[in-house]
GROMACS .gro file of C-alpha atoms in nm:
model
  410
    1MET     CA    1   0.000   0.000   0.000
    2VAL     CA    2   0.124   0.351  -0.081
    3THR     CA    3   0.196   0.535   0.244
    4ALA     CA    4   0.424   0.820   0.133
    5ASN     CA    5   0.524   1.022  -0.170
    6TRP     CA    6   0.820   0.934  -0.391
    7ALA     CA    7   1.066   1.141  -0.185
    8GLY     CA    8   0.934   1.020   0.151
    9ASN     CA    9   0.899   1.372   0.291
   10VAL     CA   10   0.516   1.347   0.292
   11VAL     CA   11   0.362   1.058   0.484
   12PHE     CA   12   0.002   1.038   0.369
   13SER     CA   13  -0.282   1.076   0.618
   14SER     CA   14  -0.535   0.861   0.432
   15ARG     CA   15  -0.708   0.577   0.617
   16GLU     CA   16  -0.720   0.350   0.311
   17VAL     CA   17  -0.593   0.324  -0.049
   18HIS     CA   18  -0.827   0.180  -0.313
   19ARG     CA   19  -0.741   0.039  -0.656
   20PRO     CA   20  -1.067   0.007  -0.852
   21ALA     CA   21  -1.062  -0.222  -1.155
   22SER     CA   22  -1.350  -0.058  -1.340
   23MET     CA   23  -1.511   0.280  -1.391
   24ALA     CA   24  -1.822   0.157  -1.208
   25GLN     CA   25  -1.612   0.068  -0.903
   26LEU     CA   26  -1.446   0.410  -0.909
   27GLN     CA   27  -1.779   0.590  -0.935
   28GLU     CA   28  -1.927   0.389  -0.648
   29LEU     CA   29  -1.621   0.459  -0.433
   30VAL     CA   30  -1.632   0.834  -0.496
   31ALA     CA   31  -2.009   0.853  -0.439
   32ARG     CA   32  -1.992   0.689  -0.097
   33SER     CA   33  -1.671   0.854   0.028
   34ASP     CA   34  -1.681   1.155   0.255
   35ARG     CA   35  -1.328   1.260   0.151
   36VAL     CA   36  -1.125   1.117  -0.137
   37ARG     CA   37  -0.821   1.215  -0.344
   38ALA     CA   38  -0.639   1.058  -0.637
   39LEU     CA   39  -0.284   0.925  -0.610
   40GLY     CA   40  -0.066   0.962  -0.917
   41SER     CA   41   0.303   0.881  -0.943
   42GLY     CA   42   0.382   1.045  -0.609
   43HIS     CA   43   0.619   1.303  -0.756
   44SER     CA   44   0.477   1.598  -0.562
   45PHE     CA   45   0.680   1.725  -0.270
   46SER     CA   46   0.400   1.924  -0.106
   47ARG     CA   47   0.086   1.784   0.058
   48ILE     CA   48  -0.123   1.861  -0.252
   49ALA     CA   49  -0.217   1.494  -0.302
   50ASP     CA   50  -0.284   1.416   0.063
   51THR     CA   51  -0.618   1.348   0.233
   52ASP     CA   52  -0.733   1.232   0.574
   53GLY     CA   53  -1.005   1.035   0.394
   54GLU     CA   54  -0.948   0.775   0.125
   55HIS     CA   55  -0.696   0.759  -0.154
   56VAL     CA   56  -0.765   0.606  -0.492
   57THR     CA   57  -0.512   0.498  -0.754
   58LEU     CA   58  -0.619   0.459  -1.115
   59ALA     CA   59  -0.342   0.210  -1.192
   60GLY     CA   60  -0.594  -0.075  -1.193
   61LEU     CA   61  -0.822   0.072  -1.460
   62PRO     CA   62  -0.782  -0.055  -1.817
   63PRO     CA   63  -0.531   0.164  -2.004
   64VAL     CA   64  -0.677   0.356  -2.296
   65VAL     CA   65  -0.499   0.540  -2.578
   66GLU     CA   66  -0.741   0.642  -2.854
   67ILE     CA   67  -0.582   0.838  -3.138
   68ASP     CA   68  -0.812   1.037  -3.364
   69SER     CA   69  -0.596   1.102  -3.669
   70ALA     CA   70  -0.852   1.325  -3.839
   71ALA     CA   71  -0.886   1.551  -3.535
   72ALA     CA   72  -0.517   1.519  -3.438
   73THR     CA   73  -0.607   1.432  -3.078
   74ALA     CA   74  -0.551   1.145  -2.839
   75ARG     CA   75  -0.776   1.040  -2.552
   76VAL     CA   76  -0.561   0.881  -2.282
   77SER     CA   77  -0.626   0.725  -1.943
   78ALA     CA   78  -0.549   0.964  -1.660
   79GLY     CA   79  -0.336   0.709  -1.477
   80LEU     CA   80  -0.090   0.648  -1.761
   81ARG     CA   81   0.266   0.771  -1.732
   82TYR     CA   82   0.382   0.981  -2.025
   83GLY     CA   83   0.645   0.724  -2.113
   84GLU     CA   84   0.377   0.458  -2.146
   85PHE     CA   85   0.192   0.619  -2.437
   86THR     CA   86   0.414   0.876  -2.611
   87GLY     CA   87   0.583   0.604  -2.817
   88GLN     CA   88   0.243   0.497  -2.946
   89LEU     CA   89   0.171   0.855  -3.053
   90HIS     CA   90   0.502   0.868  -3.239
   91GLU     CA   91   0.436   0.539  -3.418
   92ALA     CA   92   0.104   0.684  -3.537
   93GLY     CA   93   0.284   0.988  -3.678
   94PHE     CA   94   0.199   1.231  -3.397
   95ALA     CA   95   0.362   1.411  -3.106
   96LEU     CA   96   0.283   1.626  -2.807
   97PRO     CA   97   0.430   1.976  -2.827
   98ASN     CA   98   0.644   1.923  -2.518
   99LEU     CA   99   0.725   1.694  -2.227
  100GLY     CA  100   0.857   1.732  -1.875
  101SER     CA  101   1.201   1.617  -1.767
  102LEU     CA  102   1.063   1.286  -1.636
  103PRO     CA  103   0.864   1.041  -1.852
  104HIS     CA  104   0.770   0.860  -1.530
  105ILE     CA  105   0.500   1.107  -1.422
  106VAL     CA  106   0.128   1.040  -1.456
  107VAL     CA  107  -0.048   1.253  -1.716
  108ALA     CA  108  -0.341   1.364  -1.496
  109GLY     CA  109  -0.125   1.461  -1.199
  110ALA     CA  110   0.126   1.645  -1.417
  111CYS     CA  111  -0.144   1.854  -1.583
  112ALA     CA  112  -0.331   1.914  -1.257
  113THR     CA  113  -0.028   2.069  -1.085
  114GLY     CA  114   0.106   2.281  -1.372
  115THR     CA  115   0.405   2.065  -1.465
  116HIS     CA  116   0.599   2.188  -1.768
  117GLY     CA  117   0.901   2.137  -1.991
  118SER     CA  118   1.099   2.417  -2.152
  119GLY     CA  119   1.099   2.637  -2.461
  120GLN     CA  120   0.993   2.994  -2.528
  121GLY     CA  121   0.712   2.872  -2.755
  122ASN     CA  122   0.603   2.578  -2.541
  123GLY     CA  123   0.325   2.599  -2.285
  124ALA     CA  124   0.292   2.389  -1.972
  125LEU     CA  125   0.182   2.028  -2.029
  126GLY     CA  126  -0.178   2.117  -1.946
  127THR     CA  127  -0.201   2.348  -2.248
  128ALA     CA  128  -0.226   2.039  -2.470
  129VAL     CA  129  -0.548   1.933  -2.294
  130SER     CA  130  -0.870   1.992  -2.487
  131ALA     CA  131  -1.108   1.785  -2.271
  132VAL     CA  132  -1.113   1.659  -1.911
  133GLU     CA  133  -1.322   1.361  -1.802
  134LEU     CA  134  -1.374   1.327  -1.428
  135VAL     CA  135  -1.588   1.162  -1.165
  136GLY     CA  136  -1.756   1.431  -0.957
  137ALA     CA  137  -1.862   1.434  -0.594
  138ASP     CA  138  -2.193   1.263  -0.679
  139GLY     CA  139  -2.010   0.976  -0.850
  140GLU     CA  140  -2.127   1.084  -1.195
  141LEU     CA  141  -1.888   1.109  -1.489
  142ARG     CA  142  -1.877   1.444  -1.667
  143THR     CA  143  -1.664   1.604  -1.937
  144VAL     CA  144  -1.537   1.961  -1.959
  145ARG     CA  145  -1.418   2.074  -2.302
  146ARG     CA  146  -1.215   2.364  -2.430
  147GLY     CA  147  -1.460   2.644  -2.501
  148ASP     CA  148  -1.674   2.567  -2.195
  149ASP     CA  149  -1.684   2.848  -1.940
  150GLU     CA  150  -1.537   2.621  -1.672
  151PHE     CA  151  -1.256   2.479  -1.884
  152PRO     CA  152  -0.979   2.726  -1.782
  153GLY     CA  153  -1.035   2.622  -1.420
  154SER     CA  154  -1.063   2.250  -1.488
  155VAL     CA  155  -0.717   2.157  -1.618
  156VAL     CA  156  -0.472   2.279  -1.353
  157ALA     CA  157  -0.730   2.193  -1.088
  158LEU     CA  158  -0.517   2.042  -0.807
  159GLY     CA  159  -0.755   1.748  -0.780
  160ALA     CA  160  -1.019   1.975  -0.630
  161LEU     CA  161  -1.296   1.913  -0.885
  162GLY     CA  162  -1.303   1.533  -0.888
  163ILE     CA  163  -1.110   1.225  -0.988
  164VAL     CA  164  -0.986   1.278  -1.343
  165THR     CA  165  -1.025   0.958  -1.548
  166ALA     CA  166  -0.914   1.062  -1.898
  167LEU     CA  167  -0.772   1.357  -2.088
  168THR     CA  168  -0.796   1.446  -2.456
  169LEU     CA  169  -0.468   1.591  -2.580
  170ASP     CA  170  -0.399   1.799  -2.889
  171LEU     CA  171  -0.132   1.651  -3.114
  172ARG     CA  172   0.106   1.780  -3.377
  173PRO     CA  173   0.298   1.587  -3.646
  174THR     CA  174   0.584   1.386  -3.501
  175PHE     CA  175   0.931   1.540  -3.508
  176GLY     CA  176   1.291   1.463  -3.423
  177ILE     CA  177   1.522   1.623  -3.167
  178ARG     CA  178   1.898   1.636  -3.120
  179GLN     CA  179   2.042   1.712  -2.778
  180TRP     CA  180   2.371   1.887  -2.715
  181ILE     CA  181   2.527   1.967  -2.377
  182TYR     CA  182   2.742   2.277  -2.337
  183GLU     CA  183   2.958   2.360  -2.037
  184GLY     CA  184   3.041   2.700  -1.891
  185LEU     CA  185   2.782   2.972  -1.964
  186ALA     CA  186   2.799   3.319  -1.812
  187LEU     CA  187   2.501   3.435  -1.606
  188ASP     CA  188   2.447   3.732  -1.835
  189ASP     CA  189   2.406   3.503  -2.137
  190ALA     CA  190   2.116   3.307  -1.987
  191GLU     CA  191   1.839   3.479  -2.182
  192GLU     CA  192   2.011   3.437  -2.518
  193ALA     CA  193   2.084   3.071  -2.449
  194LEU     CA  194   1.728   2.992  -2.343
  195VAL     CA  195   1.585   3.094  -2.681
  196ALA     CA  196   1.847   2.913  -2.889
  197GLY     CA  197   1.663   2.581  -2.927
  198TYR     CA  198   1.325   2.411  -2.923
  199SER     CA  199   1.378   2.331  -2.555
  200VAL     CA  200   1.665   2.459  -2.341
  201SER     CA  201   1.759   2.402  -1.976
  202LEU     CA  202   2.034   2.576  -1.781
  203PHE     CA  203   2.188   2.400  -1.482
  204THR     CA  204   2.390   2.552  -1.199
  205HIS     CA  205   2.492   2.476  -0.843
  206TRP     CA  206   2.520   2.846  -0.755
  207ALA     CA  207   2.879   2.779  -0.655
  208GLY     CA  208   3.074   2.934  -0.942
  209ASP     CA  209   3.025   3.186  -1.217
  210GLY     CA  210   2.714   3.129  -1.424
  211PHE     CA  211   2.589   2.789  -1.539
  212GLU     CA  212   2.786   2.466  -1.544
  213GLN     CA  213   2.568   2.310  -1.817
  214VAL     CA  214   2.331   2.407  -2.099
  215TRP     CA  215   2.105   2.129  -2.232
  216LEU     CA  216   2.020   2.242  -2.585
  217LYS     CA  217   1.746   2.039  -2.753
  218GLN     CA  218   1.702   2.144  -3.116
  219LEU     CA  219   1.489   2.016  -3.401
  220ASP     CA  220   1.686   1.762  -3.603
  221THR     CA  221   1.623   1.972  -3.914
  222ASP     CA  222   1.810   2.271  -3.767
  223PRO     CA  223   2.179   2.332  -3.849
  224GLU     CA  224   2.427   2.178  -3.607
  225PRO     CA  225   2.539   2.435  -3.349
  226PRO     CA  226   2.908   2.527  -3.323
  227VAL     CA  227   3.145   2.347  -3.088
  228ARG     CA  228   3.196   2.673  -2.899
  229TRP     CA  229   2.891   2.891  -2.847
  230LEU     CA  230   2.824   3.195  -2.621
  231GLY     CA  231   3.157   3.125  -2.455
  232ALA     CA  232   3.046   2.772  -2.365
  233THR     CA  233   3.207   2.453  -2.496
  234ARG     CA  234   3.028   2.141  -2.616
  235ALA     CA  235   3.067   1.847  -2.375
  236PRO     CA  236   3.283   1.574  -2.536
  237ALA     CA  237   3.100   1.288  -2.360
  238PRO     CA  238   2.756   1.229  -2.204
  239VAL     CA  239   2.701   1.399  -1.869
  240HIS     CA  240   2.449   1.409  -1.584
  241MET     CA  241   2.344   1.743  -1.439
  242VAL     CA  242   2.444   1.626  -1.089
  243PRO     CA  243   2.820   1.566  -1.059
  244GLY     CA  244   2.916   1.207  -0.993
  245VAL     CA  245   2.587   1.055  -1.115
  246ASP     CA  246   2.599   0.806  -1.403
  247PRO     CA  247   2.471   0.970  -1.727
  248GLN     CA  248   2.327   0.636  -1.845
  249HIS     CA  249   2.002   0.751  -1.680
  250CYS     CA  250   1.985   1.048  -1.918
  251THR     CA  251   1.842   1.065  -2.267
  252PRO     CA  252   2.096   1.041  -2.556
  253GLN     CA  253   2.324   1.339  -2.604
  254LEU     CA  254   2.613   1.431  -2.840
  255GLY     CA  255   2.367   1.535  -3.111
  256GLU     CA  256   2.238   1.182  -3.172
  257PRO     CA  257   1.901   1.234  -3.347
  258GLY     CA  258   1.592   1.064  -3.213
  259PRO     CA  259   1.214   1.101  -3.181
  260TRP     CA  260   1.073   1.378  -2.964
  261HIS     CA  261   0.962   1.148  -2.680
  262GLU     CA  262   1.314   1.007  -2.640
  263ARG     CA  263   1.492   1.345  -2.630
  264LEU     CA  264   1.266   1.610  -2.473
  265PRO     CA  265   1.273   1.443  -2.128
  266HIS     CA  266   1.608   1.455  -1.950
  267PHE     CA  267   1.574   1.097  -1.828
  268ARG     CA  268   1.498   0.758  -1.983
  269LEU     CA  269   1.184   0.572  -1.882
  270ALA     CA  270   1.383   0.252  -1.832
  271PHE     CA  271   1.581   0.407  -1.546
  272THR     CA  272   1.471   0.557  -1.219
  273PRO     CA  273   1.648   0.895  -1.235
  274SER     CA  274   1.728   0.890  -0.862
  275SER     CA  275   1.625   0.712  -0.548
  276GLY     CA  276   1.399   0.992  -0.436
  277ASP     CA  277   1.663   1.121  -0.194
  278GLU     CA  278   1.581   1.483  -0.262
  279LEU     CA  279   1.336   1.766  -0.211
  280GLN     CA  280   1.232   2.012  -0.478
  281SER     CA  281   1.110   2.371  -0.499
  282GLU     CA  282   1.022   2.574  -0.805
  283TYR     CA  283   0.934   2.938  -0.856
  284PHE     CA  284   0.791   3.119  -1.158
  285VAL     CA  285   0.871   3.479  -1.246
  286PRO     CA  286   0.770   3.689  -1.548
  287ARG     CA  287   1.012   3.621  -1.828
  288ALA     CA  288   1.092   3.992  -1.846
  289ALA     CA  289   1.221   3.972  -1.488
  290LEU     CA  290   1.453   3.675  -1.546
  291ALA     CA  291   1.784   3.863  -1.547
  292ASP     CA  292   1.700   4.049  -1.227
  293ALA     CA  293   1.570   3.731  -1.063
  294LEU     CA  294   1.893   3.546  -1.142
  295ARG     CA  295   2.097   3.825  -0.987
  296ALA     CA  296   1.872   3.814  -0.680
  297ILE     CA  297   1.930   3.439  -0.644
  298ASP     CA  298   2.302   3.490  -0.687
  299GLY     CA  299   2.284   3.731  -0.394
  300VAL     CA  300   2.163   3.457  -0.157
  301ARG     CA  301   2.375   3.173  -0.296
  302ASP     CA  302   2.547   3.123   0.042
  303HIS     CA  303   2.209   3.019   0.187
  304LEU     CA  304   2.145   2.776  -0.098
  305ARG     CA  305   2.475   2.599  -0.164
  306PRO     CA  306   2.495   2.385   0.152
  307VAL     CA  307   2.160   2.216   0.079
  308LEU     CA  308   2.141   2.239  -0.301
  309GLN     CA  309   2.198   1.946  -0.538
  310VAL     CA  310   2.129   2.138  -0.860
  311SER     CA  311   1.922   2.426  -0.997
  312GLU     CA  312   1.753   2.436  -1.340
  313ILE     CA  313   1.628   2.739  -1.534
  314ARG     CA  314   1.366   2.703  -1.813
  315LEU     CA  315   1.111   2.908  -2.009
  316VAL     CA  316   0.735   2.846  -2.032
  317ALA     CA  317   0.494   3.023  -2.269
  318ALA     CA  318   0.193   3.209  -2.129
  319ASP     CA  319  -0.147   3.039  -2.108
  320ASP     CA  320  -0.504   3.110  -1.990
  321LEU     CA  321  -0.541   2.824  -1.738
  322TRP     CA  322  -0.650   2.980  -1.408
  323LEU     CA  323  -0.402   2.812  -1.172
  324SER     CA  324  -0.118   2.754  -1.417
  325PRO     CA  325   0.219   2.895  -1.310
  326ALA     CA  326   0.235   3.066  -1.650
  327HIS     CA  327  -0.118   3.208  -1.641
  328GLY     CA  328  -0.128   3.539  -1.826
  329ARG     CA  329   0.245   3.586  -1.869
  330ASP     CA  330   0.547   3.438  -2.045
  331THR     CA  331   0.739   3.282  -1.763
  332ALA     CA  332   1.083   3.179  -1.643
  333ALA     CA  333   1.086   2.872  -1.419
  334LEU     CA  334   1.349   2.856  -1.146
  335HIS     CA  335   1.387   2.503  -1.013
  336PHE     CA  336   1.585   2.380  -0.711
  337THR     CA  337   1.664   2.021  -0.616
  338TRP     CA  338   1.760   2.006  -0.250
  339VAL     CA  339   1.914   1.748  -0.020
  340PRO     CA  340   1.650   1.529   0.156
  341ASP     CA  341   1.652   1.721   0.485
  342THR     CA  342   1.342   1.934   0.539
  343ASP     CA  343   1.471   2.116   0.847
  344ALA     CA  344   1.791   2.215   0.669
  345VAL     CA  345   1.615   2.311   0.345
  346LEU     CA  346   1.340   2.535   0.484
  347PRO     CA  347   1.575   2.823   0.580
  348ALA     CA  348   1.716   2.817   0.226
  349VAL     CA  349   1.363   2.823   0.086
  350ALA     CA  350   1.281   3.123   0.306
  351ALA     CA  351   1.592   3.311   0.191
  352LEU     CA  352   1.512   3.233  -0.172
  353GLU     CA  353   1.150   3.345  -0.145
  354SER     CA  354   1.254   3.667   0.026
  355ALA     CA  355   1.500   3.740  -0.254
  356LEU     CA  356   1.236   3.677  -0.522
  357VAL     CA  357   0.929   3.835  -0.363
  358GLU     CA  358   0.954   4.160  -0.561
  359PHE     CA  359   0.901   3.978  -0.891
  360GLY     CA  360   0.550   3.848  -0.827
  361THR     CA  361   0.696   3.500  -0.787
  362ARG     CA  362   0.454   3.208  -0.802
  363PRO     CA  363   0.543   2.880  -0.629
  364HIS     CA  364   0.486   2.538  -0.784
  365TRP     CA  365   0.178   2.379  -0.623
  366GLY     CA  366   0.343   2.039  -0.603
  367LYS     CA  367   0.677   2.136  -0.451
  368VAL     CA  368   0.817   2.269  -0.124
  369PHE     CA  369   0.736   2.636  -0.061
  370GLY     CA  370   0.654   2.868   0.224
  371THR     CA  371   0.468   3.146   0.043
  372ALA     CA  372   0.195   3.290   0.266
  373PRO     CA  373  -0.169   3.224   0.168
  374ALA     CA  374  -0.243   3.596   0.131
  375THR     CA  375   0.050   3.630  -0.108
  376VAL     CA  376  -0.061   3.325  -0.307
  377ALA     CA  377  -0.408   3.479  -0.340
  378SER     CA  378  -0.254   3.792  -0.491
  379LEU     CA  379  -0.049   3.598  -0.746
  380TRP     CA  380  -0.331   3.416  -0.927
  381PRO     CA  381  -0.606   3.657  -1.035
  382HIS     CA  382  -0.859   3.374  -1.080
  383LEU     CA  383  -0.801   3.199  -0.749
  384THR     CA  384  -1.135   3.322  -0.614
  385ASP     CA  385  -1.309   3.210  -0.933
  386PHE     CA  386  -1.152   2.868  -0.890
  387ALA     CA  387  -1.264   2.848  -0.528
  388THR     CA  388  -1.618   2.930  -0.642
  389LEU     CA  389  -1.595   2.656  -0.904
  390THR     CA  390  -1.491   2.399  -0.642
  391LEU     CA  391  -1.783   2.497  -0.418
  392LYS     CA  392  -2.023   2.456  -0.708
  393HIS     CA  393  -1.912   2.102  -0.787
  394ASP     CA  394  -1.801   1.991  -0.440
  395PRO     CA  395  -2.002   2.186  -0.181
  396GLU     CA  396  -1.923   1.936   0.097
  397GLY     CA  397  -1.548   1.948   0.034
  398LYS     CA  398  -1.509   1.583  -0.059
  399PHE     CA  399  -1.201   1.655  -0.270
  400ARG     CA  400  -1.051   1.925  -0.050
  401ASN     CA  401  -0.762   1.865   0.186
  402ALA     CA  402  -0.566   2.067   0.440
  403MET     CA  403  -0.348   2.232   0.177
  404LEU     CA  404  -0.644   2.342  -0.032
  405GLU     CA  405  -0.820   2.470   0.278
  406THR     CA  406  -0.513   2.681   0.346
  407TYR     CA  407  -0.477   2.836   0.001
  408LEU     CA  408  -0.830   2.845  -0.144
  409PRO     CA  409  -1.057   3.121  -0.016
  410ARG     CA  410  -1.396   3.013   0.117
   0.00000   0.00000   0.00000
């Protein structure tokens, strides 16, 4: 039975975990439960997935991947991991616009918490969603589609509207990606580097000058980049973003071409990228504020270094999803992977949040943060609208938990 999240920093409060084998069983479970939440892959580091009622995993439901070639969409089971169906999309001649760094995450949980990849033209993963199917508080199955008034509040919904059972995703023609790693980029060149490929990630330990690595993912039809670029040098052999870790866990590098689903993630599905011995935080600032935000982080590096494993900088395109980290603004995502010691990490988180507060910095719902509820309410202009939506569909609070009670206005 699942008792904790992947990292082990959240021990779940649920009294029971259910694994229904059919939609009818799921609907009956939800209808009779007083409090219930869905469990995905457990890759959240906050208590967003917790409940003191009952947990339900969708891993026992029959997997579904229905590709509509004419409409260029795919209807997929909510409990599938991205790595379990993206290959099928590719074989059918299609692709998703972007993927996160891990192919191990469950599609419904990733979209519900605002998970994203990178690229100035790429939205968060939830922006590919065109329909959400979910079991509501009454046990009935309903569908919310793009164009419906409630749709912008029903994708990044934090599990507060029901148990999502399937998502319809917009597709594009399949494409190839080549991945190059560069070493040694100056801090002032971050913005230019981040727009140089289809998807770009910058990695640093905030211990030296600038970024130790640039992961440049370019379309395989683009010209090969130079060996030396923006003062950085192409890595001569595969690398991992954390020193000392075997790069066999990472997706192919050195410019070896491959399909989108085998290059856009940083890690291979066949390998567990780490043992879970980490905590994570992530903050989202307006893209226009990126340079100033990086200098602000550099100013508190002494608070970060002792507990930091690695930091990653990415871009996310603006969207209209109410609780998305990129709602209403092109966004820079500032990610931090910490050592697995909550007491040691929280002071670093506090120093980081203080340094970034002037930029209207949004925290990631599924990661460690200490942003005050009043501040959170000021950062998402539709938070009250979302709270109203949850009360409409779940007046008794069946899908709410302690974290939602803290951050959603009543």
